Coordinates of C-alpha atoms in Angstrom, one line a residue:
Chain K
M29 CA -78.2 12.6 -129.3
E30 CA -75.4 14.7 -127.8
I31 CA -77.3 17.9 -128.1
L32 CA -80.4 16.4 -126.6
M33 CA -78.5 15.0 -123.7
A34 CA -76.5 18.2 -123.0
S35 CA -79.5 20.5 -123.3
S36 CA -81.6 18.3 -121.1
I37 CA -78.9 18.3 -118.4
G38 CA -78.7 22.1 -118.8
F39 CA -82.5 22.7 -118.6
L40 CA -82.8 20.4 -115.5
S41 CA -80.0 22.2 -113.7
A42 CA -81.3 25.6 -114.6
A43 CA -84.8 24.7 -113.4
G44 CA -83.3 23.2 -110.3
I45 CA -81.2 26.2 -109.4
Y46 CA -84.1 28.6 -110.0
L47 CA -86.4 26.5 -107.7
I48 CA -83.8 26.2 -105.0
L49 CA -83.7 29.9 -104.7
R50 CA -87.5 30.1 -104.1
G51 CA -88.7 31.0 -100.6
R52 CA -91.0 28.0 -99.8
S53 CA -89.9 24.5 -98.9
F54 CA -91.9 22.7 -101.6
P55 CA -90.2 24.4 -104.6
V56 CA -86.9 24.0 -102.9
I57 CA -87.4 20.2 -102.6
I58 CA -88.6 20.0 -106.2
G59 CA -85.5 22.0 -107.2
L60 CA -83.2 19.6 -105.3
T61 CA -84.9 16.7 -107.1
F62 CA -84.3 18.4 -110.5
L63 CA -80.7 18.9 -109.7
S64 CA -80.2 15.3 -108.7
Y65 CA -81.9 14.2 -111.9
A66 CA -79.5 16.4 -113.8
V67 CA -76.4 15.0 -112.1
N68 CA -77.6 11.5 -112.6
V69 CA -77.9 12.0 -116.4
F70 CA -74.6 13.8 -116.3
L71 CA -72.8 11.0 -114.6
F72 CA -74.3 8.6 -117.1
A73 CA -73.1 10.7 -120.0
M74 CA -69.6 10.8 -118.5
G75 CA -69.2 7.1 -119.5
R76 CA -69.7 8.4 -123.1
L77 CA -72.9 7.9 -125.0
A78 CA -73.2 4.6 -126.8
V79 CA -76.0 2.7 -128.5
D80 CA -76.6 -1.1 -128.4
E81 CA -73.5 -1.8 -126.3
P82 CA -74.1 -3.8 -123.1
P83 CA -72.4 -2.8 -119.8
I84 CA -72.0 -6.4 -118.6
I85 CA -70.6 -9.5 -120.1
A86 CA -72.7 -10.8 -123.0
Y87 CA -71.5 -13.5 -125.4
D88 CA -72.7 -11.9 -128.5
A89 CA -71.5 -8.4 -127.8
A90 CA -68.8 -6.9 -130.0
R91 CA -68.2 -3.8 -127.9
Y92 CA -69.0 -2.8 -124.3
T93 CA -70.0 0.5 -122.8
D94 CA -68.3 1.7 -119.6
P95 CA -70.1 0.0 -116.7
L96 CA -68.6 2.1 -113.9
P97 CA -70.7 5.3 -114.5
Q98 CA -73.8 3.1 -114.4
A99 CA -72.8 1.7 -111.0
L100 CA -72.1 5.2 -109.8
V101 CA -75.5 6.5 -111.0
L102 CA -77.2 3.6 -109.2
T103 CA -75.5 4.6 -106.0
A104 CA -76.3 8.2 -106.5
I105 CA -80.0 7.5 -107.2
V106 CA -80.3 5.4 -104.0
I107 CA -78.7 8.1 -101.9
S108 CA -80.6 11.0 -103.4
F109 CA -83.9 9.1 -103.1
G110 CA -83.2 8.6 -99.4
M111 CA -82.2 12.2 -98.8
T112 CA -85.2 13.5 -100.7
A113 CA -87.5 11.4 -98.6
L114 CA -85.9 12.7 -95.4
I115 CA -86.1 16.4 -96.4
V116 CA -89.8 15.9 -97.4
V117 CA -90.6 14.6 -93.9
L118 CA -88.5 17.4 -92.4
A119 CA -90.4 20.0 -94.4
L120 CA -93.8 18.5 -93.4
R121 CA -92.9 18.3 -89.7
G122 CA -91.6 21.9 -89.8
Y123 CA -94.8 23.1 -91.5
L124 CA -97.0 21.3 -88.9
E125 CA -95.0 22.6 -86.0
T126 CA -94.4 26.2 -87.0
G127 CA -97.4 26.8 -89.3
S128 CA -95.1 28.2 -92.0
D129 CA -93.3 26.6 -94.9
R130 CA -91.1 29.6 -95.7
V131 CA -87.4 28.9 -95.7
D132 CA -86.1 32.4 -96.1
Q133 CA -87.2 33.9 -92.8
G134 CA -84.5 32.3 -90.7
V135 CA -85.1 29.7 -88.1
P136 CA -87.6 30.4 -85.4
K137 CA -86.1 32.8 -82.8
M138 CA -84.7 31.6 -79.5
E139 CA -87.4 29.3 -78.0
P140 CA -88.9 30.1 -74.6
A141 CA -86.3 29.7 -72.0
E142 CA -87.6 26.3 -70.9
E143 CA -87.7 24.7 -74.3
R144 CA -84.2 23.4 -74.6
L145 CA -84.3 22.1 -71.1
T146 CA -87.3 19.9 -71.7
S147 CA -86.9 19.1 -75.4
Chain W
M30 CA -51.7 -6.6 -90.1
S31 CA -53.1 -4.3 -92.7
S32 CA -56.6 -5.8 -92.4
W33 CA -56.8 -3.9 -89.1
I34 CA -57.3 -0.7 -91.1
V35 CA -60.9 -1.6 -91.6
A36 CA -61.6 -2.0 -87.8
P37 CA -62.4 1.7 -87.1
I38 CA -65.2 1.5 -89.8
L39 CA -66.4 -2.0 -88.9
I40 CA -66.7 -1.5 -85.2
P41 CA -69.3 1.3 -85.3
A42 CA -71.0 -0.3 -88.4
L43 CA -71.6 -3.5 -86.5
T44 CA -72.5 -1.8 -83.3
A45 CA -75.2 0.4 -84.7
P46 CA -77.7 -2.4 -85.7
L47 CA -76.9 -4.1 -82.4
L48 CA -78.0 -1.0 -80.6
L49 CA -81.2 -0.8 -82.6
L50 CA -82.1 -4.3 -81.3
T51 CA -81.6 -3.2 -77.7
R52 CA -83.7 0.0 -78.0
R53 CA -86.2 -1.3 -75.5
A54 CA -83.5 -1.5 -72.9
P55 CA -82.1 2.0 -72.7
N56 CA -79.5 1.1 -70.0
L57 CA -78.2 -1.9 -72.0
Q58 CA -78.1 0.3 -75.1
R59 CA -76.1 3.0 -73.4
R60 CA -73.6 0.5 -72.0
T61 CA -73.2 -1.2 -75.3
S62 CA -72.6 2.1 -77.0
L63 CA -70.0 3.2 -74.4
A64 CA -68.3 -0.2 -74.7
A65 CA -68.2 0.1 -78.5
V66 CA -66.7 3.6 -78.3
A67 CA -64.1 2.3 -75.9
L68 CA -63.3 -0.6 -78.3
L69 CA -63.1 2.0 -81.1
L70 CA -60.6 4.0 -79.0
V71 CA -58.5 0.9 -78.5
A72 CA -58.6 0.0 -82.2
S73 CA -57.8 3.6 -83.2
I74 CA -54.8 3.6 -80.9
G75 CA -53.7 0.3 -82.4
V76 CA -54.1 1.6 -86.0
F77 CA -52.3 4.8 -84.9
M78 CA -49.3 2.7 -83.6
L79 CA -49.3 0.8 -86.8
A80 CA -48.9 4.0 -88.8
T81 CA -46.2 5.5 -86.7
D82 CA -43.5 3.5 -88.5
G83 CA -44.0 5.8 -91.5
M84 CA -45.2 3.0 -93.9
V85 CA -48.4 3.6 -95.9
R86 CA -50.6 0.6 -95.8
S87 CA -53.6 -0.2 -98.0
Y88 CA -56.4 -2.7 -97.5
R89 CA -58.3 -3.9 -100.6
L90 CA -61.9 -4.5 -99.9
G91 CA -62.9 -7.9 -101.3
D92 CA -59.3 -8.2 -102.5
W93 CA -60.1 -6.6 -105.8
P94 CA -56.9 -5.3 -107.5
A95 CA -56.2 -1.6 -106.8
P96 CA -57.5 0.8 -109.4
F97 CA -60.7 -1.3 -109.9
G98 CA -61.7 -2.2 -106.4
I99 CA -62.1 0.1 -103.4
V100 CA -59.1 0.6 -101.2
L101 CA -58.7 1.9 -97.6
V102 CA -55.4 3.6 -97.0
L103 CA -53.7 4.1 -93.7
D104 CA -51.0 6.7 -93.5
R105 CA -50.0 9.0 -90.6
L106 CA -52.6 11.6 -91.5
S107 CA -55.6 9.2 -91.5
A108 CA -54.4 7.4 -88.4
T109 CA -54.1 10.7 -86.5
M110 CA -57.6 11.8 -87.6
V111 CA -59.1 8.5 -86.7
L112 CA -57.6 8.6 -83.3
L113 CA -58.8 12.2 -82.8
T114 CA -62.3 11.1 -83.8
A115 CA -62.2 8.2 -81.2
V116 CA -61.1 10.5 -78.4
L117 CA -63.8 13.0 -79.2
A118 CA -66.4 10.3 -79.6
S119 CA -65.6 9.0 -76.1
A120 CA -66.2 12.3 -74.5
V121 CA -69.4 12.8 -76.5
A122 CA -70.8 9.4 -75.7
I123 CA -70.2 9.8 -72.0
Y124 CA -71.7 13.3 -72.0
A125 CA -74.8 12.1 -74.0
S126 CA -75.3 9.1 -71.7
N127 CA -76.1 11.4 -68.9
G128 CA -79.4 12.8 -70.0
W129 CA -79.3 13.9 -73.6
D130 CA -79.9 10.5 -75.1
E131 CA -83.2 10.2 -73.3
K132 CA -84.7 13.2 -75.1
G133 CA -85.4 11.4 -78.3
H134 CA -85.0 8.1 -80.0
H135 CA -81.9 6.3 -81.3
F136 CA -79.2 8.7 -80.2
H137 CA -76.6 6.0 -79.8
P138 CA -77.2 4.0 -83.1
I139 CA -77.1 7.3 -85.0
L140 CA -73.9 8.3 -83.2
Q141 CA -72.3 5.0 -84.3
F142 CA -73.3 5.5 -87.9
Q143 CA -71.9 9.0 -87.7
L144 CA -68.6 7.6 -86.5
M145 CA -68.6 5.0 -89.3
G146 CA -69.0 7.8 -91.8
I147 CA -66.3 10.0 -90.3
N148 CA -63.8 7.2 -90.0
G149 CA -64.6 6.0 -93.5
A150 CA -64.0 9.4 -95.0
F151 CA -60.6 9.5 -93.3
L152 CA -59.5 6.1 -94.4
T153 CA -60.9 5.7 -97.9
G154 CA -58.6 6.0 -100.9
D155 CA -61.3 6.4 -103.5
V156 CA -63.0 9.6 -104.5
F157 CA -66.5 8.1 -105.0
N158 CA -66.2 6.1 -101.8
L159 CA -65.3 9.4 -100.1
F160 CA -68.7 10.7 -101.5
V161 CA -70.5 7.7 -100.1
F162 CA -68.9 8.0 -96.6
F163 CA -69.7 11.8 -96.7
E164 CA -73.4 10.8 -97.2
V165 CA -73.3 8.2 -94.4
M166 CA -71.8 10.9 -92.1
L167 CA -74.3 13.5 -93.3
I168 CA -77.4 11.5 -93.0
A169 CA -76.4 10.5 -89.5
S170 CA -75.7 14.1 -88.7
Y171 CA -79.2 15.0 -89.7
G172 CA -80.5 12.6 -87.1
L173 CA -78.2 13.9 -84.4
L174 CA -79.0 17.5 -85.3
L175 CA -82.8 16.8 -85.0
H176 CA -82.4 14.8 -81.8
G177 CA -85.0 16.1 -79.3
G178 CA -87.0 17.9 -82.0
G179 CA -88.7 21.3 -81.6
P180 CA -89.4 24.0 -84.2
R181 CA -86.0 25.6 -84.0
R182 CA -84.2 22.3 -84.8
L183 CA -86.7 21.6 -87.6
G184 CA -86.1 25.0 -89.2
A185 CA -82.3 24.8 -88.9
G186 CA -82.4 21.2 -90.0
F187 CA -84.2 21.9 -93.2
Q188 CA -81.6 24.5 -94.1
Y189 CA -78.7 22.2 -93.1
V190 CA -80.1 19.3 -95.1
A191 CA -80.8 21.5 -98.2
I192 CA -77.3 23.0 -98.3
N193 CA -75.7 19.6 -97.9
L194 CA -77.9 18.1 -100.7
I195 CA -76.7 20.9 -102.9
G196 CA -73.1 20.1 -101.8
S197 CA -73.7 16.4 -102.6
T198 CA -74.9 17.2 -106.1
L199 CA -71.9 19.4 -106.7
F200 CA -69.7 16.5 -105.5
L201 CA -71.3 14.2 -108.0
F202 CA -70.8 16.7 -110.8
A203 CA -67.1 17.0 -109.8
V204 CA -66.7 13.2 -109.7
G205 CA -68.3 12.9 -113.1
L206 CA -66.1 15.4 -114.7
I207 CA -62.9 13.9 -113.2
Y208 CA -63.9 10.4 -114.2
G209 CA -64.9 11.7 -117.7
V210 CA -61.4 13.0 -118.4
T211 CA -59.2 10.5 -116.4
G212 CA -61.2 7.3 -116.4
T213 CA -60.4 6.5 -112.8
L214 CA -61.6 7.6 -109.3
N215 CA -58.9 5.8 -107.2
M216 CA -56.9 8.7 -105.6
A217 CA -53.5 7.1 -106.1
D218 CA -54.3 6.2 -109.7
L219 CA -55.7 9.8 -110.2
A220 CA -52.4 11.2 -108.9
G221 CA -50.7 9.7 -112.0
K222 CA -53.5 10.2 -114.5
V223 CA -54.3 13.9 -114.0
A224 CA -50.9 14.8 -115.3
Q225 CA -51.6 12.9 -118.6
V226 CA -54.9 14.7 -119.3
P227 CA -54.7 16.1 -122.9
A228 CA -54.8 19.9 -123.3
A229 CA -58.3 19.7 -124.9
D230 CA -59.7 18.4 -121.6
A231 CA -57.8 20.8 -119.3
A232 CA -60.8 23.0 -118.8
L233 CA -63.0 20.1 -117.7
L234 CA -60.3 18.8 -115.3
R235 CA -59.9 22.2 -113.7
T236 CA -63.6 22.6 -113.4
G237 CA -63.9 19.2 -111.7
A238 CA -61.0 20.0 -109.3
L239 CA -62.5 23.4 -108.3
L240 CA -66.0 22.0 -107.9
L241 CA -64.5 19.4 -105.6
F242 CA -62.8 22.2 -103.6
L243 CA -66.2 24.0 -103.4
V244 CA -67.8 20.9 -101.8
F245 CA -65.0 20.5 -99.3
A246 CA -65.1 24.3 -98.6
I247 CA -68.9 24.0 -97.7
K248 CA -68.0 21.2 -95.2
A249 CA -65.1 23.2 -93.9
A250 CA -67.3 26.3 -93.5
L251 CA -65.0 28.5 -95.5
V252 CA -66.4 32.0 -96.1
P253 CA -68.6 32.6 -98.1
L254 CA -69.9 29.1 -97.7
H255 CA -70.1 29.1 -93.9
W256 CA -73.6 30.6 -93.2
W257 CA -75.2 27.2 -92.5
L258 CA -72.8 26.5 -89.6
P259 CA -73.9 28.9 -86.9
T260 CA -77.6 28.2 -87.5
A261 CA -77.2 24.4 -87.5
Y262 CA -74.7 24.0 -84.7
A263 CA -76.5 26.4 -82.4
A264 CA -79.7 24.5 -82.8
A265 CA -78.1 21.1 -82.4
P266 CA -78.1 19.3 -79.0
A267 CA -74.8 19.9 -77.2
P268 CA -73.3 16.5 -77.6
S269 CA -74.2 16.5 -81.3
A270 CA -72.7 19.9 -81.8
A271 CA -69.5 18.7 -80.0
L272 CA -69.2 15.8 -82.4
F273 CA -69.9 18.1 -85.3
A274 CA -66.6 19.9 -84.3
I275 CA -64.9 17.1 -86.2
M276 CA -67.1 17.4 -89.3
T277 CA -65.6 20.8 -90.4
K278 CA -62.3 19.0 -90.0
V279 CA -63.4 16.3 -92.4
G280 CA -63.7 19.1 -95.0
A281 CA -60.3 20.4 -94.1
Y282 CA -58.9 16.8 -94.2
S283 CA -60.4 16.3 -97.7
I284 CA -58.9 19.5 -99.0
I285 CA -55.5 18.5 -97.6
R286 CA -55.7 14.9 -99.0
V287 CA -57.0 15.6 -102.4
F288 CA -55.1 18.8 -103.1
T289 CA -51.7 17.3 -102.0
L290 CA -52.2 13.8 -103.5
V291 CA -54.2 14.3 -106.7
F292 CA -54.0 18.0 -107.5
G293 CA -50.6 18.7 -106.1
P294 CA -47.6 20.4 -107.8
E295 CA -47.3 17.6 -110.4
A296 CA -50.9 17.6 -111.6
G297 CA -50.3 19.1 -115.1
F298 CA -53.1 21.5 -115.9
A299 CA -54.6 21.4 -112.5
A300 CA -51.4 21.8 -110.5
N301 CA -51.9 23.6 -107.2
I302 CA -55.3 24.7 -108.3
A303 CA -56.9 25.3 -104.9
A304 CA -54.1 27.3 -103.1
P305 CA -54.8 30.7 -104.7
W306 CA -58.5 30.4 -103.6
I307 CA -57.9 29.1 -100.1
M308 CA -55.8 32.0 -98.8
P309 CA -58.2 35.0 -99.4
A310 CA -61.2 32.9 -98.4
A311 CA -59.4 31.8 -95.2
L312 CA -58.6 35.4 -94.3
A313 CA -62.2 36.4 -94.9
T314 CA -63.2 33.5 -92.7
L315 CA -61.0 34.8 -89.9
A316 CA -62.6 38.3 -90.2
I317 CA -66.3 37.1 -90.4
G318 CA -65.7 34.6 -87.5
A319 CA -64.2 37.2 -85.3
V320 CA -67.0 39.7 -86.0
G321 CA -69.5 37.0 -85.2
V322 CA -67.8 36.2 -81.9
L323 CA -68.1 39.9 -80.9
A324 CA -71.7 40.2 -82.1
S325 CA -73.1 37.1 -80.4
R326 CA -75.6 37.6 -77.7
V327 CA -75.8 33.9 -76.8
L328 CA -72.9 31.8 -75.6
V329 CA -73.6 28.9 -78.1
D330 CA -73.6 31.4 -81.0
L331 CA -70.3 32.7 -79.8
V332 CA -68.8 29.2 -79.8
C333 CA -70.2 28.6 -83.4
F334 CA -68.5 31.7 -84.7
A335 CA -65.3 30.8 -82.8
I336 CA -65.4 27.5 -84.7
V337 CA -65.7 29.4 -88.0
W338 CA -62.8 31.7 -87.0
S339 CA -60.6 28.7 -86.0
M340 CA -61.3 27.1 -89.5
G341 CA -60.0 30.4 -91.0
S342 CA -56.7 30.0 -89.0
L343 CA -56.4 26.4 -90.0
L344 CA -57.0 27.0 -93.7
V345 CA -54.5 29.9 -93.8
A346 CA -51.9 27.3 -92.9
V347 CA -53.3 24.7 -95.3
A348 CA -53.1 27.2 -98.2
L349 CA -49.3 27.1 -98.0
F350 CA -49.2 23.4 -98.9
D351 CA -45.6 23.0 -97.6
V352 CA -44.2 21.0 -94.7
T353 CA -44.2 23.8 -92.1
G354 CA -47.7 25.0 -93.2
L355 CA -49.3 21.5 -93.0
T356 CA -47.6 20.8 -89.7
A357 CA -49.1 23.9 -88.2
A358 CA -52.5 23.2 -89.8
L359 CA -52.6 19.7 -88.4
Y360 CA -51.6 20.8 -84.9
Y361 CA -54.3 23.5 -85.1
T362 CA -56.8 20.8 -86.2
L363 CA -56.2 18.7 -83.1
H364 CA -56.4 21.8 -80.9
S365 CA -59.5 23.3 -82.4
T366 CA -61.4 20.0 -82.5
L367 CA -60.9 19.3 -78.8
I368 CA -61.5 22.9 -77.7
G369 CA -64.5 23.5 -79.9
A370 CA -66.2 20.4 -78.6
A371 CA -65.3 21.3 -75.0
L372 CA -66.8 24.8 -75.5
F373 CA -70.1 23.3 -76.9
L374 CA -70.3 21.0 -73.9
L375 CA -69.5 23.8 -71.5
S376 CA -72.1 26.2 -72.9
D377 CA -74.7 23.4 -72.3
L378 CA -73.5 22.8 -68.8
I379 CA -73.6 26.6 -68.1
A380 CA -77.0 26.9 -69.7
R381 CA -78.4 24.2 -67.4
R382 CA -77.1 26.0 -64.3
R383 CA -78.7 29.4 -65.1
G384 CA -82.4 28.7 -65.0
R385 CA -84.4 30.9 -67.4
W386 CA -81.3 32.9 -68.4
R387 CA -79.9 29.8 -70.2
D388 CA -76.8 30.7 -72.0
D389 CA -77.8 34.3 -72.9
L390 CA -74.9 36.7 -72.3
E391 CA -76.8 38.7 -69.7
P392 CA -76.1 39.0 -66.0
S393 CA -78.1 36.6 -64.0
P394 CA -78.0 35.4 -60.3
V395 CA -74.9 33.3 -59.5
M396 CA -75.1 29.9 -61.1
A397 CA -74.5 26.6 -59.3
Q398 CA -70.9 25.4 -59.2
A399 CA -69.8 28.9 -60.5
P400 CA -66.1 28.5 -59.5
L401 CA -65.8 25.2 -61.3
M402 CA -67.6 26.3 -64.4
G403 CA -65.7 29.6 -64.4
A404 CA -62.4 27.8 -64.2
L405 CA -63.2 25.5 -67.1
F406 CA -64.6 28.3 -69.2
F407 CA -61.5 30.4 -68.4
L408 CA -59.1 27.6 -69.6
A409 CA -61.2 26.8 -72.7
A410 CA -61.4 30.5 -73.6
I411 CA -57.6 30.9 -73.2
A412 CA -57.0 27.9 -75.4
M413 CA -59.6 28.9 -78.1
S414 CA -58.6 32.6 -78.4
G415 CA -54.9 31.7 -78.6
L416 CA -53.4 33.1 -75.4
P417 CA -50.3 31.6 -73.9
P418 CA -49.6 29.0 -72.5
L419 CA -52.2 26.7 -74.0
S420 CA -52.3 24.9 -77.4
G421 CA -54.1 27.7 -79.2
F422 CA -51.1 30.0 -78.7
I423 CA -48.7 27.3 -79.8
G424 CA -50.8 26.6 -82.9
K425 CA -51.1 30.2 -83.8
I426 CA -47.3 30.8 -83.4
M427 CA -46.7 27.8 -85.7
I428 CA -49.1 29.2 -88.3
L429 CA -47.6 32.7 -88.1
D430 CA -44.1 31.2 -88.4
A431 CA -45.1 29.0 -91.4
T432 CA -46.5 32.0 -93.3
R433 CA -43.2 33.9 -93.2
P434 CA -42.0 32.9 -96.7
S435 CA -45.4 33.7 -98.2
G436 CA -45.7 36.8 -100.4
A437 CA -48.8 38.1 -98.4
V438 CA -47.2 37.7 -95.0
G439 CA -48.1 41.3 -94.0
W440 CA -51.7 40.7 -94.7
I441 CA -51.8 37.3 -93.0
W442 CA -50.2 38.5 -89.8
A443 CA -52.3 41.6 -89.7
V444 CA -55.6 39.6 -90.1
V445 CA -54.6 36.7 -87.8
L446 CA -53.4 39.0 -85.0
A447 CA -56.2 41.6 -85.3
T448 CA -58.9 38.9 -85.3
S449 CA -57.3 37.2 -82.4
L450 CA -57.6 40.4 -80.4
V451 CA -61.3 40.6 -81.3
V452 CA -61.9 37.0 -80.3
I453 CA -60.1 37.6 -76.9
L454 CA -62.4 40.6 -76.4
G455 CA -65.5 38.5 -77.3
F456 CA -64.5 35.7 -74.9
S457 CA -63.5 38.0 -72.0
R458 CA -66.8 39.9 -72.3
A459 CA -68.7 36.7 -72.3
G460 CA -66.8 35.4 -69.3
T461 CA -67.2 38.6 -67.4
T462 CA -70.9 38.7 -68.0
L463 CA -71.5 35.1 -67.1
F464 CA -69.3 34.9 -64.0
W465 CA -68.4 38.3 -62.6
K466 CA -71.4 40.6 -63.3
S467 CA -73.6 37.9 -61.9
E468 CA -72.2 38.6 -58.5
A469 CA -73.9 42.0 -58.6
V470 CA -77.3 40.7 -59.6
A471 CA -79.6 40.3 -56.6
G472 CA -81.5 37.1 -56.3
E473 CA -81.1 33.6 -54.9
P474 CA -78.3 31.6 -56.5
E475 CA -79.6 29.1 -59.0
P476 CA -80.1 25.6 -57.6
M477 CA -78.2 22.7 -59.1
P478 CA -80.0 21.1 -61.9
Q479 CA -81.6 17.8 -60.9
P480 CA -80.3 15.2 -61.0
A481 CA -76.8 16.6 -60.3
R482 CA -74.3 14.5 -62.2
A483 CA -70.5 14.6 -62.2
M484 CA -69.9 12.7 -65.5
P485 CA -70.9 15.4 -67.9
V486 CA -68.6 17.9 -66.2
M487 CA -65.9 15.3 -66.3
A488 CA -66.4 14.8 -70.1
A489 CA -66.1 18.5 -70.8
A490 CA -63.1 18.8 -68.4
A491 CA -61.4 15.8 -70.1
L492 CA -61.6 17.7 -73.4
V493 CA -60.1 20.8 -71.8
A494 CA -57.4 18.6 -70.3
G495 CA -56.7 17.2 -73.8
T496 CA -55.7 20.7 -74.9
V497 CA -53.5 21.1 -71.8
L498 CA -51.8 17.8 -72.7
L499 CA -51.5 18.9 -76.3
S500 CA -49.6 22.0 -75.0
L501 CA -47.4 20.0 -72.6
W502 CA -46.4 17.4 -75.2
A503 CA -46.3 19.9 -78.0
G504 CA -42.8 18.8 -78.9
P505 CA -43.4 15.1 -79.6
V506 CA -46.8 15.9 -81.2
T507 CA -45.3 18.4 -83.5
R508 CA -42.5 15.9 -84.5
H509 CA -45.2 13.4 -85.4
L510 CA -47.2 15.9 -87.3
E511 CA -44.1 17.1 -89.2
A512 CA -43.4 13.5 -90.3
T513 CA -47.1 13.4 -91.3
A514 CA -46.7 16.6 -93.4
R515 CA -43.5 15.1 -95.1
Q516 CA -45.6 12.1 -96.0
L517 CA -48.2 14.3 -97.5
V518 CA -46.0 16.5 -99.7
D519 CA -44.3 13.4 -101.2
P520 CA -47.2 11.2 -102.2
R521 CA -45.0 8.5 -103.9
A522 CA -45.2 6.1 -100.9
Y523 CA -49.0 6.5 -100.9
V524 CA -49.3 5.7 -104.7
E525 CA -46.9 2.7 -104.3
A526 CA -48.8 1.4 -101.3
V527 CA -52.1 1.4 -103.3
L528 CA -50.9 0.4 -106.8
G529 CA -47.8 -1.5 -106.1
A530 CA -44.4 -0.8 -107.5
P531 CA -44.3 1.5 -110.6
P532 CA -44.3 -1.1 -113.4
Q533 CA -47.5 -2.7 -112.1
A534 CA -49.1 0.7 -112.1
Q535 CA -49.0 0.7 -115.9
L536 CA -51.4 -2.1 -116.1
S537 CA -54.6 0.0 -115.8
E538 CA -55.7 1.0 -119.2
P539 CA -56.7 4.6 -119.8
Q540 CA -60.3 5.4 -120.6
P541 CA -61.0 4.8 -124.4

């Protein structure tokens, strides 16, 4: 189980880092998602791997697993879900307004002089 | 009394939903927001006065005992930073209430959420809670950055969000590693536990500590992790950019807090782990920032690189991790936050008075109110570039003085002084172009922007006046900051305030 866990975290991170370095917004978002999956599994594993051990009080349980990493993962999932939703919307709006989804060509040059006055 | 610690987080947190309810009445919303910021200022002054007696106070949320529940901790450093945030927020809220908040939706609620995140980051005593408040602060900053919209902001926004998401992921990896080897995330508890980490786990602990440093370095715009800053801040609306001047300081604050309290000299395998990395990176930050100041063709870009440069000066002093170094770093923090924000507001005021030339550094016909703008820009430029007699000069002298015992003193002085000269050149060229060369350009003087308002100018002038006060009262301020630095280098009081007297601290069981 340890090897499966460790290598899946490794593969997810590697895929995430590769995709983040791509030039278009869609692969970058998928890469960020992979990275956040990797860190969620990683946080979970930091409470040590255990089978058949409940994290909350149960009357018939002999041993407990560490509940804190599970709470941390839950928080991390909620936050990364919200952030991913935001960046998807941002990428879509950017694509619709500029007609390009490339992230490696810098931001659009200085807008026409009036833009920042009116925007 | 210690329950007052939660007020600087609670006030903006409760105001924000209230402001959302009043979104159909912009005037009411604006007044409520200004009132809430004024209340926050009063509460911050109260909390600051509470901390001046030198006691460290902790507030246990939900009254859960210390290493298990989340604690908020008030010491001199967090009180000072909270007060600085409130002062900055007042100027920003006044500035934004005169036009900027009408250019999009929900400026004021997002501003309040941002303040909640910043104050939370300054007050929390728990590493994971620090992560959560970072996220609150960041998600609000995305909203403030995108306020008003437009392709430029969307492009810059995507990059800013992406780099911060990567930063958050690294933060979680660091938190996971540190929890994995110590079994706690309470900072005071960590301060005792990291020294007891067995040798077999030393590599994991050091990796966690340095990953954490990397995250804070992204926030603090330390070279080579600074590239996001000029793009994002230049695209942000002026009041948002002015508020963001404190966000780089949240990075610097986190470095100071975590690497004095948790990974300080008594941290076993991870003792003083960040210091050797900060100094060279800070010197590189100074160099890159100064080159950027000289290369900028637009005023707001110049201000962005001046911010990067000032973070370099600040972190040179932080890297010393001793009383004189931290005192200098904290004085410079106060100075550079106020003056950075003032410069962002000024560049917007100047841009509005120059018609189609905006804030491009090219000669244009004379702008409206040129003498007033010129005087404010002159004062701000003197303060930022570190010329006497304003606070930049005092801060820089303190930094140079603090680095004297350091082994690399020759390098530090050479880089700090040479880059200061370059920044002075950059600012004087910008000022000459904007105010003096304009006299030679034929054409009608630019009319005043309509409607002409005095409040935005007052807000920017108040921030400039803040640095003047900081220079006039440098003595008392420095004495307070020296006491702050003494509190930081001796974290025993902090640990006791959170965990109680030493025997009680033994109660928390180590991770099985």
